[in-house]
């Protein structure tokens, strides 16, 4: 009979696989310790699972495992969508005290295929047989009884034994199959008389041959669940296995009887497999493989649209652990930071390595006004439309904003209107502390640079050597990072005592040229008075002063490293490669030379994990990294994108945003981020506004904090058509990379239907795959449904992605290609300092790095006053700098500051905290 059950299950599993390719029922067996009998039972189960086609996983904890260890493992299995059923092998063979009932009740009822949890036991006792799992031995017994063909209803049944595993559930099972049931146990008097009444007898007492054959009613069905060992000198082991029933005499009176061994045992295993398959079938009924079962938030739209902070605080976010579960993350892959944000472990990439990636969409924009054209809002609106309205698996991946702009004049970056990442105050402020970690790591490097210069100027070689390689408990040894430096210097020695004086000299002296230091201190606050400072003025520095500066934290190379790293090991290598200065011999000095790489990695070990949040409509968001879009590449992290692409699955979407206009953020997304990540985009979404296009057509200047001139408030089709030259050029820029372009026309209330229709028509004529009017700011995801549908269609077309240039080209040629192809320049002009850097970086081996142009975002050219799509200009390159750890060279075009200043009336004038509720007020 058990063979028949297995064959039937094997066929059912094959049908599941055919209907849902790649799907397999998943069974997990959790064992504590190493009992021989448990090992035997588990091997039998694993063999049966393999035969049927069930994916079985045996998790074995040592006998030193604590109750907390077991519970943690159970929590992980409860959250694993690939596990449809699991059992805890009893008894628990641990040296530590473990509450077995607590363990069995920790198993999620919907995965408790052993049926031992109180919830499943309670449902069985209530008769809810279709909504619970039944312990496998009673379930097997019941199947054996059914196979006799004898009608159970109305029969008198006797169950001997009242254990939670067999006796008690067997009683309930027979009762709800309409038998009249008596349970007997060790305290039952006149046991033989009770047995004699039984039409159906189930014995699970654990006493060898306690039920005698003469007790049994003629024609009764006898199910013997006992396994006992009795002495037998004829056996090699000196014992034999018998049941709880005296088989030789009972078989003469029973119409059906199960032998021991070979009776109930095989059926128990078969029923375990059946329950696993049933659990997988229930999973498939509830969830489509690859489709999230996600709860979306319903928006209550108001007219006029309230302030961003009012909208954000009116929405109650889902608990972030719920968002994690909905997207397929396991409990041990998520680190909660309160109720609304969490970090995600990188181990998820290993678990999902065989999962196909989803569709990759990048949101960019035309050349913006100083007010911005709504890329972040469109990114959020698009994912809300794809998720909450079109029911696609979708993730947004966005940058973390700096507190500089947040407290300055720009404000936050959570989106706006009814398209926001929430809670916006958490998003825009500290989040989980990643930017603070970067500040600490960056300033550690800066401190190490100046300290090293000071010590080298004030100490002899031997004094430096003694301090760098001290004797600890009488033993001197090099650290790993010092071994790397020795290898770099060509010194193949590992014993500090064997270095010559000359080797000691080159080892201890970096000989940094102070005028070559490129590494600056950082702060995540707009403070113009730190743009140029003098350091070393304390008397303890003995007169060794120099001019330095502070930059804003997000401009630190460590931020770019975080954004481009694809794991801890890669991040550590990139941190070590960061060049902080040159020696007086013209050789690059790195963080590894300073000996700080390991310390930097420790400071950044948590920052490398992406941050999980959600949108107003409950779609998931990764917020991770926030590199500048001028001196860095202006995109969120590679790791966030990679994890999101795995989580959404083959048919899902990941929408990420590139900073500034397409000529800057998108170009760097393609040529830098995609080059390092190996990811290939499917669609470009290009955000345009009537306001910005009118500016490009010759409209008056647009200034933050100043009311818009009337030209932007009235219909002017001629001005608008002229300004679409910028839209046309940015469409061509995107198509240059072989990716289809969908234009999102972000509609404002001052736009007329004729103006919006004109932009849509001209965008299509310029080569856009589609162009769509969007009203998501006022309507949430509903206002971006047409955009989402256009993106879906575009993602199904072939994407012939290609890079703009080969990194092996000379530095000047790569710069020229970007200037001519993307910006429209006729040529470039390198000023003397830039020319010197080309020679220096090529000599130092950095000439094959990709290029990251640091240029104004307010024009396609270097001149922010030149609007539209200028051509024929010469692009001046005043300097070139290297972010070797991040992996690019960044030419400086024109002038700019990496430490913004506060405006006359900064945003923080309006921000306050309610002292009673602790709620943020007035933010943005």
PDB file of C-alpha atoms in Angstrom, residues 426-682:
ATOM      1  CA  UNK A 426      13.232  58.379   8.262  1.00  0.00           C
ATOM      2  CA  UNK A 427      14.248  58.214   4.600  1.00  0.00           C
ATOM      3  CA  UNK A 428      15.587  61.778   4.506  1.00  0.00           C
ATOM      4  CA  UNK A 429      17.382  61.829   7.847  1.00  0.00           C
ATOM      5  CA  UNK A 430      19.663  59.205   9.415  1.00  0.00           C
ATOM      6  CA  UNK A 431      17.996  56.108   7.906  1.00  0.00           C
ATOM      7  CA  UNK A 432      20.218  53.291   9.250  1.00  0.00           C
ATOM      8  CA  UNK A 433      23.403  55.317   9.606  1.00  0.00           C
ATOM      9  CA  UNK A 434      25.163  54.442   6.338  1.00  0.00           C
ATOM     10  CA  UNK A 435      26.205  58.037   5.626  1.00  0.00           C
ATOM     11  CA  UNK A 436      27.538  58.384   9.172  1.00  0.00           C
ATOM     12  CA  UNK A 437      29.607  55.228   8.631  1.00  0.00           C
ATOM     13  CA  UNK A 438      31.043  56.737   5.449  1.00  0.00           C
ATOM     14  CA  UNK A 439      31.835  59.977   7.291  1.00  0.00           C
ATOM     15  CA  UNK A 440      33.710  58.026   9.979  1.00  0.00           C
ATOM     16  CA  UNK A 441      35.599  55.890   7.457  1.00  0.00           C
ATOM     17  CA  UNK A 442      36.513  58.848   5.243  1.00  0.00           C
ATOM     18  CA  UNK A 443      37.805  60.933   8.134  1.00  0.00           C
ATOM     19  CA  UNK A 444      39.795  57.993   9.480  1.00  0.00           C
ATOM     20  CA  UNK A 445      41.707  57.977   6.177  1.00  0.00           C
ATOM     21  CA  UNK A 446      42.211  61.753   6.370  1.00  0.00           C
ATOM     22  CA  UNK A 447      43.512  61.490   9.934  1.00  0.00           C
ATOM     23  CA  UNK A 448      45.833  58.642   8.931  1.00  0.00           C
ATOM     24  CA  UNK A 449      47.311  60.698   6.076  1.00  0.00           C
ATOM     25  CA  UNK A 450      48.246  63.664   8.260  1.00  0.00           C
ATOM     26  CA  UNK A 451      49.386  61.484  11.164  1.00  0.00           C
ATOM     27  CA  UNK A 452      51.675  59.518   8.854  1.00  0.00           C
ATOM     28  CA  UNK A 453      53.227  62.695   7.441  1.00  0.00           C
ATOM     29  CA  UNK A 454      53.774  64.006  10.975  1.00  0.00           C
ATOM     30  CA  UNK A 455      55.390  60.817  12.284  1.00  0.00           C
ATOM     31  CA  UNK A 456      57.636  60.413   9.252  1.00  0.00           C
ATOM     32  CA  UNK A 457      58.851  64.005   9.668  1.00  0.00           C
ATOM     33  CA  UNK A 458      59.615  63.582  13.384  1.00  0.00           C
ATOM     34  CA  UNK A 459      61.019  60.038  13.721  1.00  0.00           C
ATOM     35  CA  UNK A 460      63.937  57.963  12.476  1.00  0.00           C
ATOM     36  CA  UNK A 461      63.439  54.852  10.348  1.00  0.00           C
ATOM     37  CA  UNK A 462      64.083  52.524  13.280  1.00  0.00           C
ATOM     38  CA  UNK A 463      61.717  54.419  15.581  1.00  0.00           C
ATOM     39  CA  UNK A 464      58.983  54.231  12.957  1.00  0.00           C
ATOM     40  CA  UNK A 465      59.693  50.529  12.377  1.00  0.00           C
ATOM     41  CA  UNK A 466      59.480  49.787  16.096  1.00  0.00           C
ATOM     42  CA  UNK A 467      56.107  51.500  16.324  1.00  0.00           C
ATOM     43  CA  UNK A 468      54.707  50.032  13.090  1.00  0.00           C
ATOM     44  CA  UNK A 469      55.835  46.479  13.945  1.00  0.00           C
ATOM     45  CA  UNK A 470      55.879  46.370  17.754  1.00  0.00           C
ATOM     46  CA  UNK A 471      56.944  43.453  19.906  1.00  0.00           C
ATOM     47  CA  UNK A 472      53.944  41.815  21.551  1.00  0.00           C
ATOM     48  CA  UNK A 473      54.823  39.386  24.355  1.00  0.00           C
ATOM     49  CA  UNK A 474      58.338  39.255  22.963  1.00  0.00           C
ATOM     50  CA  UNK A 475      57.224  38.449  19.411  1.00  0.00           C
ATOM     51  CA  UNK A 476      57.365  40.769  16.397  1.00  0.00           C
ATOM     52  CA  UNK A 477      55.280  39.927  13.345  1.00  0.00           C
ATOM     53  CA  UNK A 478      53.861  41.695  10.321  1.00  0.00           C
ATOM     54  CA  UNK A 479      50.099  42.082  10.004  1.00  0.00           C
ATOM     55  CA  UNK A 480      48.388  40.866   6.826  1.00  0.00           C
ATOM     56  CA  UNK A 481      48.144  44.393   5.444  1.00  0.00           C
ATOM     57  CA  UNK A 482      51.855  44.937   6.087  1.00  0.00           C
ATOM     58  CA  UNK A 483      52.657  41.701   4.243  1.00  0.00           C
ATOM     59  CA  UNK A 484      50.734  43.115   1.265  1.00  0.00           C
ATOM     60  CA  UNK A 485      52.809  46.297   1.394  1.00  0.00           C
ATOM     61  CA  UNK A 486      56.039  44.291   1.486  1.00  0.00           C
ATOM     62  CA  UNK A 487      54.880  42.309  -1.551  1.00  0.00           C
ATOM     63  CA  UNK A 488      54.029  45.559  -3.365  1.00  0.00           C
ATOM     64  CA  UNK A 489      57.563  46.762  -2.651  1.00  0.00           C
ATOM     65  CA  UNK A 490      59.016  43.492  -3.956  1.00  0.00           C
ATOM     66  CA  UNK A 491      60.272  42.412  -0.504  1.00  0.00           C
ATOM     67  CA  UNK A 492      59.657  38.675  -0.112  1.00  0.00           C
ATOM     68  CA  UNK A 493      60.267  38.418   3.612  1.00  0.00           C
ATOM     69  CA  UNK A 494      57.900  37.661   6.489  1.00  0.00           C
ATOM     70  CA  UNK A 495      60.249  37.930   9.494  1.00  0.00           C
ATOM     71  CA  UNK A 496      60.600  41.554  10.717  1.00  0.00           C
ATOM     72  CA  UNK A 497      64.104  40.827  11.977  1.00  0.00           C
ATOM     73  CA  UNK A 498      65.425  40.017   8.496  1.00  0.00           C
ATOM     74  CA  UNK A 499      64.772  43.355   6.744  1.00  0.00           C
ATOM     75  CA  UNK A 500      67.833  45.368   5.750  1.00  0.00           C
ATOM     76  CA  UNK A 501      68.128  49.060   6.620  1.00  0.00           C
ATOM     77  CA  UNK A 502      67.245  49.959   3.021  1.00  0.00           C
ATOM     78  CA  UNK A 503      64.170  47.692   3.127  1.00  0.00           C
ATOM     79  CA  UNK A 504      63.108  49.170   6.455  1.00  0.00           C
ATOM     80  CA  UNK A 505      63.399  52.642   4.933  1.00  0.00           C
ATOM     81  CA  UNK A 506      61.111  51.970   1.954  1.00  0.00           C
ATOM     82  CA  UNK A 507      58.701  50.026   4.150  1.00  0.00           C
ATOM     83  CA  UNK A 508      58.176  52.691   6.830  1.00  0.00           C
ATOM     84  CA  UNK A 509      58.295  55.815   4.636  1.00  0.00           C
ATOM     85  CA  UNK A 510      55.385  56.606   2.359  1.00  0.00           C
ATOM     86  CA  UNK A 511      57.072  59.976   1.762  1.00  0.00           C
ATOM     87  CA  UNK A 512      53.768  61.682   0.957  1.00  0.00           C
ATOM     88  CA  UNK A 513      53.974  64.953  -0.962  1.00  0.00           C
ATOM     89  CA  UNK A 514      51.577  67.255   0.977  1.00  0.00           C
ATOM     90  CA  UNK A 515      50.776  69.245  -2.177  1.00  0.00           C
ATOM     91  CA  UNK A 516      49.529  66.041  -3.869  1.00  0.00           C
ATOM     92  CA  UNK A 517      46.975  65.072  -1.206  1.00  0.00           C
ATOM     93  CA  UNK A 518      43.570  64.586  -2.841  1.00  0.00           C
ATOM     94  CA  UNK A 519      41.822  63.065   0.170  1.00  0.00           C
ATOM     95  CA  UNK A 520      39.662  65.569   2.063  1.00  0.00           C
ATOM     96  CA  UNK A 521      37.664  65.429   5.247  1.00  0.00           C
ATOM     97  CA  UNK A 522      33.867  65.256   4.929  1.00  0.00           C
ATOM     98  CA  UNK A 523      30.718  66.274   6.771  1.00  0.00           C
ATOM     99  CA  UNK A 524      27.079  65.646   5.861  1.00  0.00           C
ATOM    100  CA  UNK A 525      26.083  69.275   6.354  1.00  0.00           C
ATOM    101  CA  UNK A 526      26.148  72.277   4.024  1.00  0.00           C
ATOM    102  CA  UNK A 527      28.902  74.452   5.555  1.00  0.00           C
ATOM    103  CA  UNK A 528      30.535  76.923   3.164  1.00  0.00           C
ATOM    104  CA  UNK A 529      33.099  77.985   5.789  1.00  0.00           C
ATOM    105  CA  UNK A 530      34.773  74.591   5.601  1.00  0.00           C
ATOM    106  CA  UNK A 531      35.505  74.858   1.885  1.00  0.00           C
ATOM    107  CA  UNK A 532      39.060  75.923   2.704  1.00  0.00           C
ATOM    108  CA  UNK A 533      40.690  75.536   6.113  1.00  0.00           C
ATOM    109  CA  UNK A 534      44.158  75.404   7.690  1.00  0.00           C
ATOM    110  CA  UNK A 535      44.919  72.300   9.736  1.00  0.00           C
ATOM    111  CA  UNK A 536      47.743  71.524  12.148  1.00  0.00           C
ATOM    112  CA  UNK A 537      47.655  74.805  14.098  1.00  0.00           C
ATOM    113  CA  UNK A 538      47.883  73.168  17.525  1.00  0.00           C
ATOM    114  CA  UNK A 539      51.267  73.500  19.244  1.00  0.00           C
ATOM    115  CA  UNK A 540      51.454  69.702  19.423  1.00  0.00           C
ATOM    116  CA  UNK A 541      51.699  69.540  15.626  1.00  0.00           C
ATOM    117  CA  UNK A 542      55.045  71.382  15.810  1.00  0.00           C
ATOM    118  CA  UNK A 543      54.245  73.824  13.047  1.00  0.00           C
ATOM    119  CA  UNK A 544      53.313  71.271  10.406  1.00  0.00           C
ATOM    120  CA  UNK A 545      50.288  73.066   8.975  1.00  0.00           C
ATOM    121  CA  UNK A 546      48.703  72.802   5.557  1.00  0.00           C
ATOM    122  CA  UNK A 547      45.665  74.101   3.697  1.00  0.00           C
ATOM    123  CA  UNK A 548      42.863  71.544   3.440  1.00  0.00           C
ATOM    124  CA  UNK A 549      39.096  71.455   2.965  1.00  0.00           C
ATOM    125  CA  UNK A 550      35.891  69.674   3.868  1.00  0.00           C
ATOM    126  CA  UNK A 551      33.613  68.136   1.242  1.00  0.00           C
ATOM    127  CA  UNK A 552      30.072  66.878   1.775  1.00  0.00           C
ATOM    128  CA  UNK A 553      29.982  63.188   2.741  1.00  0.00           C
ATOM    129  CA  UNK A 554      28.174  61.948  -0.337  1.00  0.00           C
ATOM    130  CA  UNK A 555      31.068  63.203  -2.483  1.00  0.00           C
ATOM    131  CA  UNK A 556      33.488  60.869  -0.666  1.00  0.00           C
ATOM    132  CA  UNK A 557      35.021  58.163  -2.801  1.00  0.00           C
ATOM    133  CA  UNK A 558      33.945  55.690  -0.134  1.00  0.00           C
ATOM    134  CA  UNK A 559      30.334  56.433  -1.090  1.00  0.00           C
ATOM    135  CA  UNK A 560      31.134  55.586  -4.721  1.00  0.00           C
ATOM    136  CA  UNK A 561      32.917  52.424  -3.579  1.00  0.00           C
ATOM    137  CA  UNK A 562      29.833  51.405  -1.607  1.00  0.00           C
ATOM    138  CA  UNK A 563      27.628  51.999  -4.636  1.00  0.00           C
ATOM    139  CA  UNK A 564      29.791  49.967  -7.046  1.00  0.00           C
ATOM    140  CA  UNK A 565      30.962  47.080  -4.839  1.00  0.00           C
ATOM    141  CA  UNK A 566      29.370  43.683  -5.453  1.00  0.00           C
ATOM    142  CA  UNK A 567      30.198  42.191  -2.048  1.00  0.00           C
ATOM    143  CA  UNK A 568      32.286  42.516   1.094  1.00  0.00           C
ATOM    144  CA  UNK A 569      35.443  41.185  -0.520  1.00  0.00           C
ATOM    145  CA  UNK A 570      35.114  43.485  -3.531  1.00  0.00           C
ATOM    146  CA  UNK A 571      34.401  46.466  -1.266  1.00  0.00           C
ATOM    147  CA  UNK A 572      37.492  45.739   0.823  1.00  0.00           C
ATOM    148  CA  UNK A 573      39.680  45.540  -2.278  1.00  0.00           C
ATOM    149  CA  UNK A 574      38.256  48.800  -3.628  1.00  0.00           C
ATOM    150  CA  UNK A 575      38.807  50.531  -0.288  1.00  0.00           C
ATOM    151  CA  UNK A 576      42.412  49.373  -0.281  1.00  0.00           C
ATOM    152  CA  UNK A 577      42.974  50.681  -3.833  1.00  0.00           C
ATOM    153  CA  UNK A 578      41.791  54.218  -3.048  1.00  0.00           C
ATOM    154  CA  UNK A 579      44.580  56.689  -3.867  1.00  0.00           C
ATOM    155  CA  UNK A 580      44.913  59.448  -1.274  1.00  0.00           C
ATOM    156  CA  UNK A 581      48.059  61.221  -2.496  1.00  0.00           C
ATOM    157  CA  UNK A 582      51.311  60.708  -4.375  1.00  0.00           C
ATOM    158  CA  UNK A 583      54.755  60.216  -2.920  1.00  0.00           C
ATOM    159  CA  UNK A 584      57.515  62.687  -3.666  1.00  0.00           C
ATOM    160  CA  UNK A 585      58.658  60.149  -6.254  1.00  0.00           C
ATOM    161  CA  UNK A 586      55.319  60.451  -8.035  1.00  0.00           C
ATOM    162  CA  UNK A 587      54.011  57.046  -6.953  1.00  0.00           C
ATOM    163  CA  UNK A 588      50.371  56.659  -5.833  1.00  0.00           C
ATOM    164  CA  UNK A 589      49.811  56.228  -2.099  1.00  0.00           C
ATOM    165  CA  UNK A 590      46.780  54.082  -1.284  1.00  0.00           C
ATOM    166  CA  UNK A 591      44.640  53.341   1.758  1.00  0.00           C
ATOM    167  CA  UNK A 592      46.320  49.945   1.813  1.00  0.00           C
ATOM    168  CA  UNK A 593      49.727  51.654   2.063  1.00  0.00           C
ATOM    169  CA  UNK A 594      48.398  53.589   5.057  1.00  0.00           C
ATOM    170  CA  UNK A 595      47.305  50.312   6.653  1.00  0.00           C
ATOM    171  CA  UNK A 596      43.680  51.367   7.155  1.00  0.00           C
ATOM    172  CA  UNK A 597      41.881  49.012   4.750  1.00  0.00           C
ATOM    173  CA  UNK A 598      40.758  46.528   7.381  1.00  0.00           C
ATOM    174  CA  UNK A 599      39.539  49.284   9.689  1.00  0.00           C
ATOM    175  CA  UNK A 600      37.569  50.873   6.842  1.00  0.00           C
ATOM    176  CA  UNK A 601      35.936  47.542   6.002  1.00  0.00           C
ATOM    177  CA  UNK A 602      34.923  47.112   9.651  1.00  0.00           C
ATOM    178  CA  UNK A 603      33.360  50.585   9.717  1.00  0.00           C
ATOM    179  CA  UNK A 604      31.495  49.780   6.477  1.00  0.00           C
ATOM    180  CA  UNK A 605      30.447  46.187   7.220  1.00  0.00           C
ATOM    181  CA  UNK A 606      26.830  47.120   7.938  1.00  0.00           C
ATOM    182  CA  UNK A 607      26.587  49.970   5.457  1.00  0.00           C
ATOM    183  CA  UNK A 608      27.095  47.510   2.589  1.00  0.00           C
ATOM    184  CA  UNK A 609      23.722  45.885   3.319  1.00  0.00           C
ATOM    185  CA  UNK A 610      20.849  47.506   1.347  1.00  0.00           C
ATOM    186  CA  UNK A 611      18.086  49.244   3.310  1.00  0.00           C
ATOM    187  CA  UNK A 612      14.514  48.032   2.828  1.00  0.00           C
ATOM    188  CA  UNK A 613      11.600  50.487   2.947  1.00  0.00           C
ATOM    189  CA  UNK A 614       8.265  50.878   1.136  1.00  0.00           C
ATOM    190  CA  UNK A 615       6.211  53.299  -0.933  1.00  0.00           C
ATOM    191  CA  UNK A 616       2.906  54.908   0.017  1.00  0.00           C
ATOM    192  CA  UNK A 617       1.089  52.070  -1.774  1.00  0.00           C
ATOM    193  CA  UNK A 618       3.129  49.336  -0.094  1.00  0.00           C
ATOM    194  CA  UNK A 619       5.540  48.349  -2.858  1.00  0.00           C
ATOM    195  CA  UNK A 620       9.089  47.514  -1.698  1.00  0.00           C
ATOM    196  CA  UNK A 621      12.038  49.895  -2.048  1.00  0.00           C
ATOM    197  CA  UNK A 622      15.758  49.472  -1.591  1.00  0.00           C
ATOM    198  CA  UNK A 623      17.454  52.677  -0.424  1.00  0.00           C
ATOM    199  CA  UNK A 624      21.179  52.258  -0.711  1.00  0.00           C
ATOM    200  CA  UNK A 625      24.163  54.515  -1.357  1.00  0.00           C
ATOM    201  CA  UNK A 626      23.973  58.102  -2.582  1.00  0.00           C
ATOM    202  CA  UNK A 627      27.014  59.086  -4.637  1.00  0.00           C
ATOM    203  CA  UNK A 628      27.164  62.562  -6.196  1.00  0.00           C
ATOM    204  CA  UNK A 629      26.140  62.592  -9.844  1.00  0.00           C
ATOM    205  CA  UNK A 630      28.938  64.963 -10.884  1.00  0.00           C
ATOM    206  CA  UNK A 631      32.277  63.848  -9.367  1.00  0.00           C
ATOM    207  CA  UNK A 632      30.794  60.352  -8.957  1.00  0.00           C
ATOM    208  CA  UNK A 633      28.331  58.296 -11.002  1.00  0.00           C
ATOM    209  CA  UNK A 634      25.080  59.299  -9.264  1.00  0.00           C
ATOM    210  CA  UNK A 635      23.350  55.913  -8.986  1.00  0.00           C
ATOM    211  CA  UNK A 636      22.187  53.693  -6.152  1.00  0.00           C
ATOM    212  CA  UNK A 637      24.095  50.531  -5.334  1.00  0.00           C
ATOM    213  CA  UNK A 638      24.875  47.594  -7.579  1.00  0.00           C
ATOM    214  CA  UNK A 639      24.092  45.243  -4.694  1.00  0.00           C
ATOM    215  CA  UNK A 640      20.582  46.613  -4.185  1.00  0.00           C
ATOM    216  CA  UNK A 641      19.846  46.209  -7.895  1.00  0.00           C
ATOM    217  CA  UNK A 642      21.229  42.661  -7.989  1.00  0.00           C
ATOM    218  CA  UNK A 643      19.245  41.517  -4.956  1.00  0.00           C
ATOM    219  CA  UNK A 644      16.061  43.174  -6.236  1.00  0.00           C
ATOM    220  CA  UNK A 645      16.440  41.583  -9.692  1.00  0.00           C
ATOM    221  CA  UNK A 646      16.618  38.150  -8.066  1.00  0.00           C
ATOM    222  CA  UNK A 647      13.671  38.781  -5.742  1.00  0.00           C
ATOM    223  CA  UNK A 648      11.279  39.982  -8.461  1.00  0.00           C
ATOM    224  CA  UNK A 649      11.996  36.974 -10.665  1.00  0.00           C
ATOM    225  CA  UNK A 650      12.012  36.626 -14.436  1.00  0.00           C
ATOM    226  CA  UNK A 651       8.749  38.475 -15.112  1.00  0.00           C
ATOM    227  CA  UNK A 652       9.235  41.187 -12.486  1.00  0.00           C
ATOM    228  CA  UNK A 653      10.684  44.696 -12.714  1.00  0.00           C
ATOM    229  CA  UNK A 654      13.412  46.634 -10.942  1.00  0.00           C
ATOM    230  CA  UNK A 655      13.207  50.398 -11.415  1.00  0.00           C
ATOM    231  CA  UNK A 656      16.254  52.447 -10.493  1.00  0.00           C
ATOM    232  CA  UNK A 657      16.992  56.145 -10.890  1.00  0.00           C
ATOM    233  CA  UNK A 658      20.039  57.877 -12.349  1.00  0.00           C
ATOM    234  CA  UNK A 659      20.960  61.339 -11.033  1.00  0.00           C
ATOM    235  CA  UNK A 660      20.553  64.594 -12.983  1.00  0.00           C
ATOM    236  CA  UNK A 661      19.789  64.473 -16.730  1.00  0.00           C
ATOM    237  CA  UNK A 662      20.396  61.631 -19.163  1.00  0.00           C
ATOM    238  CA  UNK A 663      23.665  63.230 -20.321  1.00  0.00           C
ATOM    239  CA  UNK A 664      25.104  62.733 -16.816  1.00  0.00           C
ATOM    240  CA  UNK A 665      23.395  60.105 -14.639  1.00  0.00           C
ATOM    241  CA  UNK A 666      22.191  57.831 -17.435  1.00  0.00           C
ATOM    242  CA  UNK A 667      25.496  57.949 -19.322  1.00  0.00           C
ATOM    243  CA  UNK A 668      27.334  56.979 -16.119  1.00  0.00           C
ATOM    244  CA  UNK A 669      24.726  54.324 -15.319  1.00  0.00           C
ATOM    245  CA  UNK A 670      25.503  52.659 -18.638  1.00  0.00           C
ATOM    246  CA  UNK A 671      29.251  53.235 -18.969  1.00  0.00           C
ATOM    247  CA  UNK A 672      30.239  52.814 -15.312  1.00  0.00           C
ATOM    248  CA  UNK A 673      27.582  51.032 -13.260  1.00  0.00           C
ATOM    249  CA  UNK A 674      26.502  48.499 -15.892  1.00  0.00           C
ATOM    250  CA  UNK A 675      30.118  47.931 -16.918  1.00  0.00           C
ATOM    251  CA  UNK A 676      31.072  46.953 -13.344  1.00  0.00           C
ATOM    252  CA  UNK A 677      27.852  45.107 -12.455  1.00  0.00           C
ATOM    253  CA  UNK A 678      27.464  43.137 -15.680  1.00  0.00           C
ATOM    254  CA  UNK A 679      23.742  43.968 -15.633  1.00  0.00           C
ATOM    255  CA  UNK A 680      21.966  44.892 -18.868  1.00  0.00           C
ATOM    256  CA  UNK A 681      19.035  47.346 -18.875  1.00  0.00           C
ATOM    257  CA  UNK A 682      15.788  46.706 -20.729  1.00  0.00           C
TER     258      UNK A 682
END
